[in-house]
GROMACS .gro file of N, CA and C in nm:
model
  375
    1MET      N    1   5.639 -10.895  -7.684
    1MET     CA    2   5.563 -10.949  -7.572
    1MET      C    3   5.651 -10.962  -7.448
    2GLU      N    4   5.777 -10.993  -7.469
    2GLU     CA    5   5.870 -11.005  -7.355
    2GLU      C    6   5.877 -10.874  -7.277
    3LYS      N    7   5.866 -10.762  -7.348
    3LYS     CA    8   5.875 -10.631  -7.283
    3LYS      C    9   5.761 -10.612  -7.183
    4ILE      N   10   5.641 -10.648  -7.223
    4ILE     CA   11   5.527 -10.629  -7.134
    4ILE      C   12   5.535 -10.722  -7.013
    5ILE      N   13   5.589 -10.842  -7.033
    5ILE     CA   14   5.608 -10.934  -6.920
    5ILE      C   15   5.712 -10.875  -6.824
    6SER      N   16   5.818 -10.819  -6.878
    6SER     CA   17   5.921 -10.756  -6.794
    6SER      C   18   5.863 -10.640  -6.714
    7GLU      N   19   5.777 -10.562  -6.777
    7GLU     CA   20   5.713 -10.450  -6.707
    7GLU      C   21   5.626 -10.501  -6.593
    8LEU      N   22   5.551 -10.608  -6.619
    8LEU     CA   23   5.467 -10.665  -6.514
    8LEU      C   24   5.552 -10.718  -6.399
    9ILE      N   25   5.662 -10.784  -6.431
    9ILE     CA   26   5.752 -10.837  -6.328
    9ILE      C   27   5.806 -10.723  -6.242
   10ASN      N   28   5.849 -10.615  -6.306
   10ASN     CA   29   5.900 -10.500  -6.231
   10ASN      C   30   5.794 -10.441  -6.140
   11GLU      N   31   5.671 -10.433  -6.189
   11GLU     CA   32   5.560 -10.384  -6.107
   11GLU      C   33   5.536 -10.478  -5.988
   12ALA      N   34   5.535 -10.608  -6.014
   12ALA     CA   35   5.510 -10.707  -5.909
   12ALA      C   36   5.621 -10.706  -5.803
   13LYS      N   37   5.744 -10.683  -5.844
   13LYS     CA   38   5.856 -10.678  -5.749
   13LYS      C   39   5.836 -10.566  -5.648
   14LYS      N   40   5.776 -10.456  -5.691
   14LYS     CA   41   5.753 -10.341  -5.602
   14LYS      C   42   5.627 -10.357  -5.517
   15ASP      N   43   5.539 -10.445  -5.559
   15ASP     CA   44   5.408 -10.462  -5.494
   15ASP      C   45   5.421 -10.555  -5.374
   16LYS      N   46   5.397 -10.501  -5.255
   16LYS     CA   47   5.410 -10.579  -5.131
   16LYS      C   48   5.307 -10.691  -5.120
   17GLU      N   49   5.200 -10.681  -5.196
   17GLU     CA   50   5.095 -10.784  -5.189
   17GLU      C   51   5.129 -10.908  -5.272
   18ILE      N   52   5.225 -10.897  -5.362
   18ILE     CA   53   5.259 -11.007  -5.452
   18ILE      C   54   5.377 -11.086  -5.396
   19LEU      N   55   5.358 -11.217  -5.384
   19LEU     CA   56   5.463 -11.308  -5.339
   19LEU      C   57   5.540 -11.363  -5.458
   20ALA      N   58   5.468 -11.396  -5.566
   20ALA     CA   59   5.531 -11.457  -5.683
   20ALA      C   60   5.444 -11.436  -5.806
   21VAL      N   61   5.507 -11.453  -5.921
   21VAL     CA   62   5.436 -11.449  -6.049
   21VAL      C   63   5.475 -11.576  -6.124
   22ALA      N   64   5.373 -11.648  -6.171
   22ALA     CA   65   5.397 -11.774  -6.243
   22ALA      C   66   5.338 -11.764  -6.383
   23LEU      N   67   5.411 -11.821  -6.477
   23LEU     CA   68   5.369 -11.831  -6.616
   23LEU      C   69   5.312 -11.971  -6.635
   24PHE      N   70   5.198 -11.981  -6.702
   24PHE     CA   71   5.142 -12.114  -6.729
   24PHE      C   72   5.068 -12.112  -6.861
   25GLY      N   73   5.022 -12.227  -6.902
   25GLY     CA   74   4.947 -12.236  -7.026
   25GLY      C   75   5.036 -12.247  -7.148
   26SER      N   76   4.979 -12.216  -7.264
   26SER     CA   77   5.047 -12.240  -7.392
   26SER      C   78   5.175 -12.159  -7.409
   27TYR      N   79   5.179 -12.036  -7.364
   27TYR     CA   80   5.299 -11.953  -7.380
   27TYR      C   81   5.415 -12.012  -7.301
   28GLY      N   82   5.385 -12.058  -7.181
   28GLY     CA   83   5.488 -12.120  -7.098
   28GLY      C   84   5.542 -12.249  -7.157
   29LYS      N   85   5.462 -12.315  -7.241
   29LYS     CA   86   5.505 -12.439  -7.305
   29LYS      C   87   5.564 -12.414  -7.443
   30LYS      N   88   5.581 -12.287  -7.478
   30LYS     CA   89   5.639 -12.247  -7.608
   30LYS      C   90   5.551 -12.288  -7.726
   31GLU      N   91   5.421 -12.301  -7.700
   31GLU     CA   92   5.326 -12.327  -7.808
   31GLU      C   93   5.279 -12.193  -7.862
   32LYS      N   94   5.202 -12.194  -7.969
   32LYS     CA   95   5.150 -12.069  -8.024
   32LYS      C   96   5.036 -12.019  -7.933
   33PRO      N   97   5.062 -11.916  -7.858
   33PRO     CA   98   4.960 -11.870  -7.764
   33PRO      C   99   4.865 -11.767  -7.825
   34GLU      N  100   4.742 -11.770  -7.780
   34GLU     CA  101   4.649 -11.663  -7.812
   34GLU      C  102   4.667 -11.550  -7.712
   35ASP      N  103   4.705 -11.587  -7.592
   35ASP     CA  104   4.734 -11.490  -7.488
   35ASP      C  105   4.839 -11.550  -7.396
   36ILE      N  106   4.880 -11.473  -7.298
   36ILE     CA  107   4.981 -11.519  -7.204
   36ILE      C  108   4.915 -11.530  -7.067
   37ASP      N  109   4.916 -11.650  -7.011
   37ASP     CA  110   4.853 -11.675  -6.881
   37ASP      C  111   4.954 -11.653  -6.770
   38LEU      N  112   4.919 -11.564  -6.677
   38LEU     CA  113   5.003 -11.537  -6.561
   38LEU      C  114   4.919 -11.550  -6.435
   39ALA      N  115   4.980 -11.604  -6.332
   39ALA     CA  116   4.914 -11.614  -6.202
   39ALA      C  117   4.993 -11.531  -6.102
   40LEU      N  118   4.922 -11.443  -6.033
   40LEU     CA  119   4.981 -11.365  -5.925
   40LEU      C  120   4.952 -11.439  -5.795
   41ILE      N  121   5.057 -11.471  -5.723
   41ILE     CA  122   5.041 -11.540  -5.595
   41ILE      C  123   5.059 -11.435  -5.487
   42LEU      N  124   4.958 -11.421  -5.404
   42LEU     CA  125   4.958 -11.316  -5.304
   42LEU      C  126   5.031 -11.358  -5.177
   43ASN      N  127   5.085 -11.259  -5.106
   43ASN     CA  128   5.155 -11.283  -4.981
   43ASN      C  129   5.062 -11.337  -4.873
   44VAL      N  130   4.941 -11.286  -4.873
   44VAL     CA  131   4.844 -11.320  -4.769
   44VAL      C  132   4.710 -11.348  -4.836
   45LYS      N  133   4.640 -11.449  -4.785
   45LYS     CA  134   4.505 -11.476  -4.837
   45LYS      C  135   4.418 -11.354  -4.810
   46LYS      N  136   4.337 -11.321  -4.907
   46LYS     CA  137   4.251 -11.203  -4.897
   46LYS      C  138   4.108 -11.242  -4.935
   47PRO      N  139   4.012 -11.159  -4.893
   47PRO     CA  140   3.874 -11.182  -4.938
   47PRO      C  141   3.866 -11.172  -5.091
   48LYS      N  142   3.767 -11.239  -5.147
   48LYS     CA  143   3.752 -11.244  -5.294
   48LYS      C  144   3.748 -11.105  -5.357
   49LYS      N  145   3.679 -11.014  -5.293
   49LYS     CA  146   3.665 -10.879  -5.348
   49LYS      C  147   3.802 -10.811  -5.358
   50GLU      N  148   3.885 -10.825  -5.256
   50GLU     CA  149   4.019 -10.765  -5.258
   50GLU      C  150   4.107 -10.831  -5.364
   51MET      N  151   4.096 -10.964  -5.377
   51MET     CA  152   4.174 -11.033  -5.481
   51MET      C  153   4.133 -10.983  -5.619
   52SER      N  154   4.004 -10.964  -5.638
   52SER     CA  155   3.955 -10.915  -5.767
   52SER      C  156   4.005 -10.774  -5.797
   53LYS      N  157   4.016 -10.691  -5.693
   53LYS     CA  158   4.067 -10.555  -5.711
   53LYS      C  159   4.214 -10.558  -5.754
   54ILE      N  160   4.292 -10.647  -5.695
   54ILE     CA  161   4.433 -10.660  -5.732
   54ILE      C  162   4.444 -10.706  -5.877
   55ARG      N  163   4.365 -10.804  -5.912
   55ARG     CA  164   4.365 -10.854  -6.051
   55ARG      C  165   4.328 -10.742  -6.148
   56LEU      N  166   4.224 -10.669  -6.116
   56LEU     CA  167   4.179 -10.559  -6.202
   56LEU      C  168   4.286 -10.452  -6.217
   57LYS      N  169   4.358 -10.424  -6.108
   57LYS     CA  170   4.467 -10.326  -6.113
   57LYS      C  171   4.571 -10.367  -6.217
   58TYR      N  172   4.609 -10.494  -6.216
   58TYR     CA  173   4.710 -10.544  -6.310
   58TYR      C  174   4.654 -10.554  -6.452
   59LEU      N  175   4.529 -10.597  -6.465
   59LEU     CA  176   4.468 -10.606  -6.598
   59LEU      C  177   4.458 -10.468  -6.664
   60SER      N  178   4.426 -10.367  -6.584
   60SER     CA  179   4.410 -10.233  -6.641
   60SER      C  180   4.545 -10.171  -6.680
   61LYS      N  181   4.653 -10.213  -6.615
   61LYS     CA  182   4.785 -10.158  -6.645
   61LYS      C  183   4.853 -10.223  -6.764
   62PHE      N  184   4.816 -10.347  -6.793
   62PHE     CA  185   4.892 -10.423  -6.892
   62PHE      C  186   4.807 -10.467  -7.009
   63ASN      N  187   4.875 -10.495  -7.117
   63ASN     CA  188   4.819 -10.534  -7.245
   63ASN      C  189   4.710 -10.641  -7.231
   64SER      N  190   4.612 -10.633  -7.317
   64SER     CA  191   4.501 -10.729  -7.312
   64SER      C  192   4.543 -10.871  -7.352
   65ARG      N  193   4.664 -10.888  -7.407
   65ARG     CA  194   4.711 -11.023  -7.441
   65ARG      C  195   4.759 -11.097  -7.317
   66LEU      N  196   4.768 -11.028  -7.205
   66LEU     CA  197   4.804 -11.094  -7.080
   66LEU      C  198   4.675 -11.134  -7.008
   67ASP      N  199   4.664 -11.260  -6.979
   67ASP     CA  200   4.551 -11.310  -6.900
   67ASP      C  201   4.603 -11.325  -6.758
   68ILE      N  202   4.577 -11.225  -6.677
   68ILE     CA  203   4.632 -11.219  -6.541
   68ILE      C  204   4.527 -11.270  -6.444
   69ASN      N  205   4.568 -11.366  -6.361
   69ASN     CA  206   4.478 -11.427  -6.263
   69ASN      C  207   4.542 -11.424  -6.126
   70ILE      N  208   4.457 -11.431  -6.025
   70ILE     CA  209   4.505 -11.448  -5.888
   70ILE      C  210   4.503 -11.598  -5.860
   71PHE      N  211   4.616 -11.651  -5.817
   71PHE     CA  212   4.632 -11.794  -5.794
   71PHE      C  213   4.518 -11.851  -5.710
   72ASP      N  214   4.485 -11.785  -5.599
   72ASP     CA  215   4.382 -11.837  -5.508
   72ASP      C  216   4.243 -11.839  -5.569
   73GLN      N  217   4.222 -11.767  -5.678
   73GLN     CA  218   4.090 -11.766  -5.742
   73GLN      C  219   4.078 -11.869  -5.855
   74LEU      N  220   4.186 -11.935  -5.885
   74LEU     CA  221   4.185 -12.035  -5.993
   74LEU      C  222   4.131 -12.169  -5.943
   75PRO      N  223   4.073 -12.249  -6.033
   75PRO     CA  224   4.031 -12.384  -5.995
   75PRO      C  225   4.152 -12.466  -5.949
   76ILE      N  226   4.128 -12.560  -5.862
   76ILE     CA  227   4.237 -12.638  -5.801
   76ILE      C  228   4.320 -12.711  -5.906
   77TYR      N  229   4.258 -12.765  -6.011
   77TYR     CA  230   4.336 -12.839  -6.110
   77TYR      C  231   4.432 -12.747  -6.187
   78ILE      N  232   4.396 -12.620  -6.202
   78ILE     CA  233   4.488 -12.525  -6.267
   78ILE      C  234   4.600 -12.487  -6.171
   79LYS      N  235   4.568 -12.473  -6.043
   79LYS     CA  236   4.673 -12.445  -5.944
   79LYS      C  237   4.778 -12.557  -5.945
   80ILE      N  238   4.731 -12.681  -5.951
   80ILE     CA  239   4.822 -12.795  -5.955
   80ILE      C  240   4.906 -12.790  -6.082
   81GLN      N  241   4.844 -12.757  -6.194
   81GLN     CA  242   4.916 -12.745  -6.321
   81GLN      C  243   5.027 -12.640  -6.309
   82ILE      N  244   4.997 -12.528  -6.248
   82ILE     CA  245   5.097 -12.421  -6.231
   82ILE      C  246   5.214 -12.471  -6.148
   83LEU      N  247   5.184 -12.542  -6.041
   83LEU     CA  248   5.292 -12.594  -5.955
   83LEU      C  249   5.375 -12.699  -6.030
   84LYS      N  250   5.309 -12.784  -6.109
   84LYS     CA  251   5.382 -12.886  -6.186
   84LYS      C  252   5.472 -12.824  -6.291
   85GLU      N  253   5.421 -12.723  -6.361
   85GLU     CA  254   5.499 -12.658  -6.467
   85GLU      C  255   5.617 -12.580  -6.410
   86ASN      N  256   5.601 -12.530  -6.289
   86ASN     CA  257   5.709 -12.463  -6.216
   86ASN      C  258   5.780 -12.357  -6.301
   87ARG      N  259   5.703 -12.267  -6.357
   87ARG     CA  260   5.760 -12.158  -6.439
   87ARG      C  261   5.738 -12.025  -6.367
   88PHE      N  262   5.801 -12.012  -6.253
   88PHE     CA  263   5.789 -11.889  -6.176
   88PHE      C  264   5.881 -11.783  -6.235
   89LEU      N  265   5.827 -11.666  -6.259
   89LEU     CA  266   5.905 -11.556  -6.314
   89LEU      C  267   5.975 -11.480  -6.202
   90ILE      N  268   5.908 -11.469  -6.089
   90ILE     CA  269   5.972 -11.416  -5.967
   90ILE      C  270   5.914 -11.490  -5.847
   91ILE      N  271   5.997 -11.505  -5.747
   91ILE     CA  272   5.956 -11.558  -5.616
   91ILE      C  273   6.026 -11.469  -5.514
   92LYS      N  274   5.948 -11.405  -5.429
   92LYS     CA  275   6.006 -11.315  -5.329
   92LYS      C  276   6.047 -11.389  -5.202
   93ASP      N  277   5.978 -11.498  -5.171
   93ASP     CA  278   6.006 -11.573  -5.048
   93ASP      C  279   5.981 -11.721  -5.074
   94GLU      N  280   6.089 -11.798  -5.085
   94GLU     CA  281   6.075 -11.942  -5.117
   94GLU      C  282   5.999 -12.019  -5.010
   95ASN      N  283   6.020 -11.986  -4.884
   95ASN     CA  284   5.950 -12.057  -4.777
   95ASN      C  285   5.799 -12.042  -4.790
   96LYS      N  286   5.755 -11.921  -4.822
   96LYS     CA  287   5.611 -11.899  -4.839
   96LYS      C  288   5.556 -11.973  -4.962
   97ILE      N  289   5.636 -11.980  -5.067
   97ILE     CA  290   5.592 -12.053  -5.187
   97ILE      C  291   5.576 -12.202  -5.155
   98TYR      N  292   5.668 -12.257  -5.077
   98TYR     CA  293   5.655 -12.397  -5.036
   98TYR      C  294   5.528 -12.417  -4.954
   99GLU      N  295   5.496 -12.320  -4.870
   99GLU     CA  296   5.374 -12.328  -4.790
   99GLU      C  297   5.250 -12.324  -4.881
  100VAL      N  298   5.251 -12.236  -4.980
  100VAL     CA  299   5.141 -12.228  -5.077
  100VAL      C  300   5.128 -12.362  -5.150
  101ALA      N  301   5.241 -12.416  -5.195
  101ALA     CA  302   5.240 -12.544  -5.268
  101ALA      C  303   5.186 -12.656  -5.179
  102PHE      N  304   5.233 -12.663  -5.055
  102PHE     CA  305   5.188 -12.767  -4.963
  102PHE      C  306   5.038 -12.758  -4.941
  103ASN      N  307   4.987 -12.638  -4.915
  103ASN     CA  308   4.843 -12.621  -4.892
  103ASN      C  309   4.761 -12.654  -5.016
  104THR      N  310   4.814 -12.622  -5.133
  104THR     CA  311   4.744 -12.652  -5.258
  104THR      C  312   4.738 -12.802  -5.282
  105ILE      N  313   4.849 -12.870  -5.258
  105ILE     CA  314   4.853 -13.016  -5.275
  105ILE      C  315   4.759 -13.084  -5.176
  106LYS      N  316   4.755 -13.033  -5.055
  106LYS     CA  317   4.664 -13.086  -4.952
  106LYS      C  318   4.518 -13.066  -4.997
  107GLU      N  319   4.488 -12.950  -5.048
  107GLU     CA  320   4.353 -12.921  -5.098
  107GLU      C  321   4.317 -13.014  -5.214
  108PHE      N  322   4.412 -13.036  -5.305
  108PHE     CA  323   4.388 -13.124  -5.420
  108PHE      C  324   4.365 -13.268  -5.374
  109GLY      N  325   4.433 -13.310  -5.269
  109GLY     CA  326   4.417 -13.446  -5.216
  109GLY      C  327   4.273 -13.475  -5.178
  110SER      N  328   4.206 -13.377  -5.118
  110SER     CA  329   4.067 -13.399  -5.079
  110SER      C  330   3.972 -13.387  -5.199
  111TYR      N  331   4.017 -13.328  -5.306
  111TYR     CA  332   3.936 -13.308  -5.426
  111TYR      C  333   3.961 -13.416  -5.531
  112LYS      N  334   4.075 -13.483  -5.523
  112LYS     CA  335   4.121 -13.574  -5.628
  112LYS      C  336   4.022 -13.686  -5.660
  113LYS      N  337   3.959 -13.746  -5.560
  113LYS     CA  338   3.865 -13.856  -5.586
  113LYS      C  339   3.748 -13.808  -5.673
  114ILE      N  340   3.698 -13.691  -5.643
  114ILE     CA  341   3.587 -13.635  -5.720
  114ILE      C  342   3.634 -13.605  -5.863
  115TYR      N  343   3.752 -13.549  -5.875
  115TYR     CA  344   3.810 -13.514  -6.005
  115TYR      C  345   3.831 -13.639  -6.090
  116ASP      N  346   3.888 -13.744  -6.030
  116ASP     CA  347   3.910 -13.870  -6.103
  116ASP      C  348   3.778 -13.933  -6.147
  117TYR      N  349   3.678 -13.927  -6.060
  117TYR     CA  350   3.545 -13.980  -6.092
  117TYR      C  351   3.486 -13.904  -6.211
  118TYR      N  352   3.498 -13.773  -6.208
  118TYR     CA  353   3.450 -13.689  -6.318
  118TYR      C  354   3.520 -13.725  -6.449
  119LEU      N  355   3.652 -13.736  -6.446
  119LEU     CA  356   3.727 -13.769  -6.567
  119LEU      C  357   3.688 -13.906  -6.622
  120GLN      N  358   3.666 -14.001  -6.534
  120GLN     CA  359   3.625 -14.135  -6.576
  120GLN      C  360   3.488 -14.132  -6.645
  121ASN      N  361   3.396 -14.055  -6.589
  121ASN     CA  362   3.263 -14.043  -6.650
  121ASN      C  363   3.267 -13.972  -6.784
  122VAL      N  364   3.352 -13.873  -6.797
  122VAL     CA  365   3.368 -13.804  -6.926
  122VAL      C  366   3.425 -13.900  -7.029
  123LYS      N  367   3.523 -13.977  -6.988
  123LYS     CA  368   3.588 -14.074  -7.078
  123LYS      C  369   3.489 -14.180  -7.126
  124ASN      N  370   3.406 -14.229  -7.034
  124ASN     CA  371   3.311 -14.336  -7.065
  124ASN      C  372   3.181 -14.285  -7.128
  125GLY      N  373   3.165 -14.155  -7.129
  125GLY     CA  374   3.046 -14.097  -7.193
  125GLY      C  375   2.934 -14.101  -7.101
   0.00000   0.00000   0.00000
């Protein structure tokens, strides 16, 4: 499995659209994974259709055990999880990653009250 991740990293290093690649989920935590979750962080925000094309390009090139996602298309709570776990496989520009992190945290701040309310209701039934 490490070989396929290395191949993806090499591909991402050459791809001008990719800013970073992050590992998250069970594989990143050294648990028994069913698949390997990877997030591609793009250099520039793109329309949904273009992001989906980039994702499809990577999914078609690599093993089906890789669950490849575009960071901007993930739910906010997963984006926060990725930032907390901080398992970046490559980062091409640290300043841009800090900008992505800052904007994500800012976005989560406006969503957090709703998220906490939801969790409380789930807990209380």
